[in-house]
mmCIF file of N, CA, C and O in Angstrom:
data_model
loop_
_atom_site.group_PDB
_atom_site.id
_atom_site.type_symbol
_atom_site.label_atom_id
_atom_site.label_comp_id
_atom_site.label_asym_id
_atom_site.label_seq_id
_atom_site.Cartn_x
_atom_site.Cartn_y
_atom_site.Cartn_z
ATOM 1 N N MET A 25 -13.391 18.306 -2.432
ATOM 2 C CA MET A 25 -12.796 17.582 -1.325
ATOM 3 C C MET A 25 -13.611 17.767 -0.058
ATOM 4 O O MET A 25 -13.768 16.841 0.710
ATOM 5 N N ASN A 26 -14.127 18.986 0.151
ATOM 6 C CA ASN A 26 -14.924 19.238 1.350
ATOM 7 C C ASN A 26 -16.209 18.418 1.356
ATOM 8 O O ASN A 26 -16.641 17.957 2.409
ATOM 9 N N LEU A 27 -16.818 18.222 0.174
ATOM 10 C CA LEU A 27 -18.030 17.417 0.093
ATOM 11 C C LEU A 27 -17.731 15.976 0.486
ATOM 12 O O LEU A 27 -18.497 15.350 1.241
ATOM 13 N N LEU A 28 -16.625 15.448 0.012
ATOM 14 C CA LEU A 28 -16.235 14.088 0.367
ATOM 15 C C LEU A 28 -15.966 13.977 1.869
ATOM 16 O O LEU A 28 -16.387 13.013 2.516
ATOM 17 N N ARG A 29 -15.301 14.963 2.417
ATOM 18 C CA ARG A 29 -15.022 14.971 3.858
ATOM 19 C C ARG A 29 -16.313 15.009 4.667
ATOM 20 O O ARG A 29 -16.457 14.295 5.657
ATOM 21 N N MET A 30 -17.266 15.818 4.223
ATOM 22 C CA MET A 30 -18.552 15.902 4.925
ATOM 23 C C MET A 30 -19.295 14.573 4.850
ATOM 24 O O MET A 30 -19.884 14.119 5.838
ATOM 25 N N ARG A 31 -19.237 13.927 3.694
ATOM 26 C CA ARG A 31 -19.899 12.618 3.550
ATOM 27 C C ARG A 31 -19.249 11.574 4.449
ATOM 28 O O ARG A 31 -19.933 10.742 5.034
ATOM 29 N N MET A 32 -17.924 11.603 4.539
ATOM 30 C CA MET A 32 -17.219 10.659 5.408
ATOM 31 C C MET A 32 -17.605 10.868 6.871
ATOM 32 O O MET A 32 -17.856 9.913 7.594
ATOM 33 N N HIS A 33 -17.663 12.119 7.310
ATOM 34 C CA HIS A 33 -18.054 12.409 8.690
ATOM 35 C C HIS A 33 -19.484 11.925 8.950
ATOM 36 O O HIS A 33 -19.772 11.355 9.998
ATOM 37 N N HIS A 34 -20.361 12.141 7.985
ATOM 38 C CA HIS A 34 -21.748 11.696 8.134
ATOM 39 C C HIS A 34 -21.808 10.171 8.227
ATOM 40 O O HIS A 34 -22.550 9.612 9.045
ATOM 41 N N LEU A 35 -21.023 9.495 7.394
ATOM 42 C CA LEU A 35 -20.987 8.034 7.417
ATOM 43 C C LEU A 35 -20.453 7.516 8.747
ATOM 44 O O LEU A 35 -21.008 6.576 9.338
ATOM 45 N N ILE A 36 -19.403 8.131 9.253
ATOM 46 C CA ILE A 36 -18.812 7.719 10.535
ATOM 47 C C ILE A 36 -19.803 7.910 11.675
ATOM 48 O O ILE A 36 -19.901 7.072 12.574
ATOM 49 N N GLU A 37 -20.568 8.987 11.630
ATOM 50 C CA GLU A 37 -21.559 9.242 12.676
ATOM 51 C C GLU A 37 -22.652 8.191 12.684
ATOM 52 O O GLU A 37 -23.254 7.920 13.723
ATOM 53 N N GLN A 38 -22.916 7.561 11.548
ATOM 54 C CA GLN A 38 -23.962 6.542 11.464
ATOM 55 C C GLN A 38 -23.502 5.181 11.979
ATOM 56 O O GLN A 38 -24.327 4.333 12.274
ATOM 57 N N ILE A 39 -22.206 4.973 12.096
ATOM 58 C CA ILE A 39 -21.680 3.692 12.559
ATOM 59 C C ILE A 39 -21.787 3.618 14.076
ATOM 60 O O ILE A 39 -21.445 4.559 14.783
ATOM 61 N N ALA A 40 -22.254 2.486 14.557
ATOM 62 C CA ALA A 40 -22.369 2.291 16.000
ATOM 63 C C ALA A 40 -20.976 2.287 16.634
ATOM 64 O O ALA A 40 -19.999 1.848 16.015
ATOM 65 N N ASP A 41 -20.900 2.785 17.867
ATOM 66 C CA ASP A 41 -19.609 2.888 18.552
ATOM 67 C C ASP A 41 -18.917 1.534 18.688
ATOM 68 O O ASP A 41 -17.702 1.435 18.559
ATOM 69 N N GLU A 42 -19.699 0.475 18.923
ATOM 70 C CA GLU A 42 -19.078 -0.848 19.089
ATOM 71 C C GLU A 42 -18.548 -1.403 17.766
ATOM 72 O O GLU A 42 -17.668 -2.261 17.761
ATOM 73 N N ASP A 43 -19.051 -0.915 16.634
ATOM 74 C CA ASP A 43 -18.577 -1.370 15.324
ATOM 75 C C ASP A 43 -17.448 -0.508 14.773
ATOM 76 O O ASP A 43 -16.809 -0.875 13.793
ATOM 77 N N LEU A 44 -17.211 0.614 15.392
ATOM 78 C CA LEU A 44 -16.244 1.573 14.864
ATOM 79 C C LEU A 44 -14.833 0.984 14.789
ATOM 80 O O LEU A 44 -14.122 1.202 13.805
ATOM 81 N N GLN A 45 -14.429 0.214 15.792
ATOM 82 C CA GLN A 45 -13.091 -0.373 15.800
ATOM 83 C C GLN A 45 -12.905 -1.366 14.652
ATOM 84 O O GLN A 45 -11.891 -1.342 13.964
ATOM 85 N N SER A 46 -13.895 -2.229 14.430
ATOM 86 C CA SER A 46 -13.765 -3.215 13.343
ATOM 87 C C SER A 46 -13.790 -2.525 11.979
ATOM 88 O O SER A 46 -13.066 -2.929 11.062
ATOM 89 N N VAL A 47 -14.596 -1.468 11.838
ATOM 90 C CA VAL A 47 -14.611 -0.721 10.577
ATOM 91 C C VAL A 47 -13.258 -0.054 10.346
ATOM 92 O O VAL A 47 -12.728 -0.068 9.233
ATOM 93 N N TRP A 48 -12.682 0.500 11.403
ATOM 94 C CA TRP A 48 -11.373 1.143 11.277
ATOM 95 C C TRP A 48 -10.323 0.139 10.834
ATOM 96 O O TRP A 48 -9.483 0.442 9.987
ATOM 97 N N GLU A 49 -10.349 -1.068 11.401
ATOM 98 C CA GLU A 49 -9.360 -2.090 11.020
ATOM 99 C C GLU A 49 -9.491 -2.449 9.544
ATOM 100 O O GLU A 49 -8.480 -2.633 8.851
ATOM 101 N N ILE A 50 -10.711 -2.522 9.050
ATOM 102 C CA ILE A 50 -10.930 -2.831 7.631
ATOM 103 C C ILE A 50 -10.419 -1.692 6.750
ATOM 104 O O ILE A 50 -9.720 -1.919 5.762
ATOM 105 N N VAL A 51 -10.758 -0.468 7.119
ATOM 106 C CA VAL A 51 -10.318 0.695 6.334
ATOM 107 C C VAL A 51 -8.799 0.807 6.345
ATOM 108 O O VAL A 51 -8.171 1.082 5.314
ATOM 109 N N GLN A 52 -8.192 0.552 7.494
ATOM 110 C CA GLN A 52 -6.736 0.621 7.607
ATOM 111 C C GLN A 52 -6.079 -0.438 6.728
ATOM 112 O O GLN A 52 -5.107 -0.152 6.018
ATOM 113 N N ALA A 53 -6.608 -1.654 6.738
ATOM 114 C CA ALA A 53 -6.059 -2.719 5.899
ATOM 115 C C ALA A 53 -6.182 -2.366 4.416
ATOM 116 O O ALA A 53 -5.243 -2.579 3.635
ATOM 117 N N LEU A 54 -7.324 -1.808 4.023
ATOM 118 C CA LEU A 54 -7.499 -1.395 2.627
ATOM 119 C C LEU A 54 -6.529 -0.280 2.243
ATOM 120 O O LEU A 54 -5.995 -0.270 1.129
ATOM 121 N N HIS A 55 -6.303 0.635 3.167
ATOM 122 C CA HIS A 55 -5.345 1.715 2.910
ATOM 123 C C HIS A 55 -3.940 1.154 2.706
ATOM 124 O O HIS A 55 -3.235 1.547 1.776
ATOM 125 N N PHE A 56 -3.531 0.223 3.568
ATOM 126 C CA PHE A 56 -2.200 -0.380 3.437
ATOM 127 C C PHE A 56 -2.088 -1.156 2.132
ATOM 128 O O PHE A 56 -1.056 -1.090 1.448
ATOM 129 N N ASP A 57 -3.148 -1.893 1.762
ATOM 130 C CA ASP A 57 -3.136 -2.626 0.496
ATOM 131 C C ASP A 57 -2.996 -1.678 -0.686
ATOM 132 O O ASP A 57 -2.239 -1.931 -1.618
ATOM 133 N N SER A 58 -3.728 -0.585 -0.638
ATOM 134 C CA SER A 58 -3.655 0.406 -1.713
ATOM 135 C C SER A 58 -2.253 0.996 -1.810
ATOM 136 O O SER A 58 -1.725 1.184 -2.915
ATOM 137 N N TYR A 59 -1.651 1.284 -0.671
ATOM 138 C CA TYR A 59 -0.297 1.824 -0.634
ATOM 139 C C TYR A 59 0.693 0.844 -1.274
ATOM 140 O O TYR A 59 1.546 1.236 -2.073
ATOM 141 N N MET A 60 0.562 -0.440 -0.950
ATOM 142 C CA MET A 60 1.469 -1.445 -1.503
ATOM 143 C C MET A 60 1.252 -1.628 -3.003
ATOM 144 O O MET A 60 2.215 -1.776 -3.757
ATOM 145 N N VAL A 61 0.008 -1.614 -3.455
ATOM 146 C CA VAL A 61 -0.268 -1.746 -4.890
ATOM 147 C C VAL A 61 0.347 -0.571 -5.646
ATOM 148 O O VAL A 61 0.964 -0.767 -6.706
ATOM 149 N N ASN A 62 0.202 0.630 -5.113
ATOM 150 C CA ASN A 62 0.804 1.792 -5.768
ATOM 151 C C ASN A 62 2.323 1.680 -5.809
ATOM 152 O O ASN A 62 2.950 2.012 -6.822
ATOM 153 N N ALA A 63 2.933 1.201 -4.731
ATOM 154 C CA ALA A 63 4.383 1.025 -4.697
ATOM 155 C C ALA A 63 4.824 -0.019 -5.720
ATOM 156 O O ALA A 63 5.829 0.165 -6.419
ATOM 157 N N MET A 64 4.087 -1.126 -5.817
ATOM 158 C CA MET A 64 4.445 -2.171 -6.787
ATOM 159 C C MET A 64 4.309 -1.671 -8.219
ATOM 160 O O MET A 64 5.133 -1.990 -9.075
ATOM 161 N N GLU A 65 3.277 -0.883 -8.488
ATOM 162 C CA GLU A 65 3.110 -0.326 -9.830
ATOM 163 C C GLU A 65 4.240 0.639 -10.168
ATOM 164 O O GLU A 65 4.718 0.667 -11.301
ATOM 165 N N GLN A 66 4.670 1.402 -9.194
ATOM 166 C CA GLN A 66 5.774 2.336 -9.424
ATOM 167 C C GLN A 66 7.061 1.569 -9.733
ATOM 168 O O GLN A 66 7.822 1.949 -10.620
ATOM 169 N N VAL A 67 7.306 0.489 -9.024
ATOM 170 C CA VAL A 67 8.497 -0.326 -9.277
ATOM 171 C C VAL A 67 8.420 -0.958 -10.665
ATOM 172 O O VAL A 67 9.416 -1.002 -11.388
ATOM 173 N N LYS A 68 7.236 -1.437 -11.032
ATOM 174 C CA LYS A 68 7.072 -2.034 -12.361
ATOM 175 C C LYS A 68 7.433 -1.043 -13.464
ATOM 176 O O LYS A 68 8.025 -1.420 -14.470
ATOM 177 N N ARG A 69 7.057 0.226 -13.278
ATOM 178 C CA ARG A 69 7.344 1.233 -14.298
ATOM 179 C C ARG A 69 8.833 1.552 -14.375
ATOM 180 O O ARG A 69 9.343 1.914 -15.428
ATOM 181 N N SER A 70 9.543 1.424 -13.260
ATOM 182 C CA SER A 70 10.947 1.820 -13.256
ATOM 183 C C SER A 70 11.909 0.636 -13.396
ATOM 184 O O SER A 70 13.097 0.838 -13.560
ATOM 185 N N GLN A 71 11.402 -0.583 -13.338
ATOM 186 C CA GLN A 71 12.274 -1.755 -13.393
ATOM 187 C C GLN A 71 12.540 -2.153 -14.841
ATOM 188 O O GLN A 71 11.662 -2.105 -15.686
ATOM 189 N N HIS A 72 13.775 -2.542 -15.105
ATOM 190 C CA HIS A 72 14.187 -2.986 -16.429
ATOM 191 C C HIS A 72 14.588 -4.453 -16.351
ATOM 192 O O HIS A 72 14.976 -4.935 -15.298
ATOM 193 N N PRO A 73 14.535 -5.160 -17.479
ATOM 194 C CA PRO A 73 14.885 -6.583 -17.450
ATOM 195 C C PRO A 73 16.305 -6.844 -16.936
ATOM 196 O O PRO A 73 16.556 -7.870 -16.322
ATOM 197 N N TRP A 74 17.213 -5.922 -17.166
ATOM 198 C CA TRP A 74 18.587 -6.145 -16.732
ATOM 199 C C TRP A 74 18.798 -5.808 -15.258
ATOM 200 O O TRP A 74 19.892 -5.958 -14.741
ATOM 201 N N ASP A 75 17.756 -5.340 -14.546
ATOM 202 C CA ASP A 75 17.868 -5.046 -13.114
ATOM 203 C C ASP A 75 17.781 -6.295 -12.255
ATOM 204 O O ASP A 75 18.093 -6.261 -11.071
ATOM 205 N N ILE A 76 17.342 -7.387 -12.816
ATOM 206 C CA ILE A 76 17.120 -8.611 -12.050
ATOM 207 C C ILE A 76 18.325 -9.530 -12.193
ATOM 208 O O ILE A 76 18.805 -9.789 -13.285
ATOM 209 N N LEU A 77 18.809 -10.022 -11.058
ATOM 210 C CA LEU A 77 19.943 -10.955 -11.056
ATOM 211 C C LEU A 77 19.445 -12.379 -10.909
ATOM 212 O O LEU A 77 18.425 -12.625 -10.268
ATOM 213 N N THR A 78 20.186 -13.321 -11.464
ATOM 214 C CA THR A 78 19.892 -14.720 -11.191
ATOM 215 C C THR A 78 20.397 -15.045 -9.789
ATOM 216 O O THR A 78 21.124 -14.256 -9.172
ATOM 217 N N HIS A 79 20.042 -16.193 -9.286
ATOM 218 C CA HIS A 79 20.482 -16.601 -7.946
ATOM 219 C C HIS A 79 22.000 -16.661 -7.875
ATOM 220 O O HIS A 79 22.621 -16.160 -6.929
ATOM 221 N N ASP A 80 22.620 -17.258 -8.885
ATOM 222 C CA ASP A 80 24.084 -17.375 -8.892
ATOM 223 C C ASP A 80 24.761 -16.007 -8.959
ATOM 224 O O ASP A 80 25.764 -15.766 -8.280
ATOM 225 N N GLU A 81 24.227 -15.110 -9.772
ATOM 226 C CA GLU A 81 24.797 -13.764 -9.856
ATOM 227 C C GLU A 81 24.680 -13.030 -8.522
ATOM 228 O O GLU A 81 25.623 -12.352 -8.096
ATOM 229 N N ALA A 82 23.551 -13.186 -7.859
ATOM 230 C CA ALA A 82 23.348 -12.539 -6.571
ATOM 231 C C ALA A 82 24.317 -13.083 -5.526
ATOM 232 O O ALA A 82 24.904 -12.320 -4.744
ATOM 233 N N VAL A 83 24.539 -14.403 -5.507
ATOM 234 C CA VAL A 83 25.475 -15.003 -4.545
ATOM 235 C C VAL A 83 26.883 -14.510 -4.822
ATOM 236 O O VAL A 83 27.620 -14.154 -3.904
ATOM 237 N N ARG A 84 27.291 -14.479 -6.089
ATOM 238 C CA ARG A 84 28.618 -13.973 -6.432
ATOM 239 C C ARG A 84 28.795 -12.523 -6.004
ATOM 240 O O ARG A 84 29.840 -12.132 -5.487
ATOM 241 N N LEU A 85 27.771 -11.714 -6.220
ATOM 242 C CA LEU A 85 27.838 -10.314 -5.844
ATOM 243 C C LEU A 85 27.933 -10.165 -4.325
ATOM 244 O O LEU A 85 28.714 -9.333 -3.825
ATOM 245 N N LEU A 86 27.184 -10.972 -3.587
ATOM 246 C CA LEU A 86 27.237 -10.892 -2.126
ATOM 247 C C LEU A 86 28.581 -11.313 -1.559
ATOM 248 O O LEU A 86 29.021 -10.809 -0.523
ATOM 249 N N MET A 87 29.259 -12.206 -2.241
ATOM 250 C CA MET A 87 30.576 -12.654 -1.760
ATOM 251 C C MET A 87 31.590 -11.517 -1.815
ATOM 252 O O MET A 87 32.540 -11.492 -1.051
ATOM 253 N N PHE A 88 31.393 -10.551 -2.709
ATOM 254 C CA PHE A 88 32.348 -9.466 -2.862
ATOM 255 C C PHE A 88 31.984 -8.231 -2.039
ATOM 256 O O PHE A 88 32.703 -7.252 -2.032
ATOM 257 N N LEU A 89 30.883 -8.272 -1.318
ATOM 258 C CA LEU A 89 30.482 -7.106 -0.495
ATOM 259 C C LEU A 89 31.104 -7.162 0.869
ATOM 260 O O LEU A 89 31.451 -8.083 1.443
#
């Protein structure tokens, strides 16, 4: 892990200051995408066919809440 951290610091030092903000925005977007993909995969593993309601079933259920 320390080697990876050192490489990241070295890479960041090579980026020009004016480009640092745009690089950060790209890295942040990729991080958020990765987070969402992991969340979707986790839901796929835990979801069962009977967990999904049809539109009519959902409306009926909402009427009783």
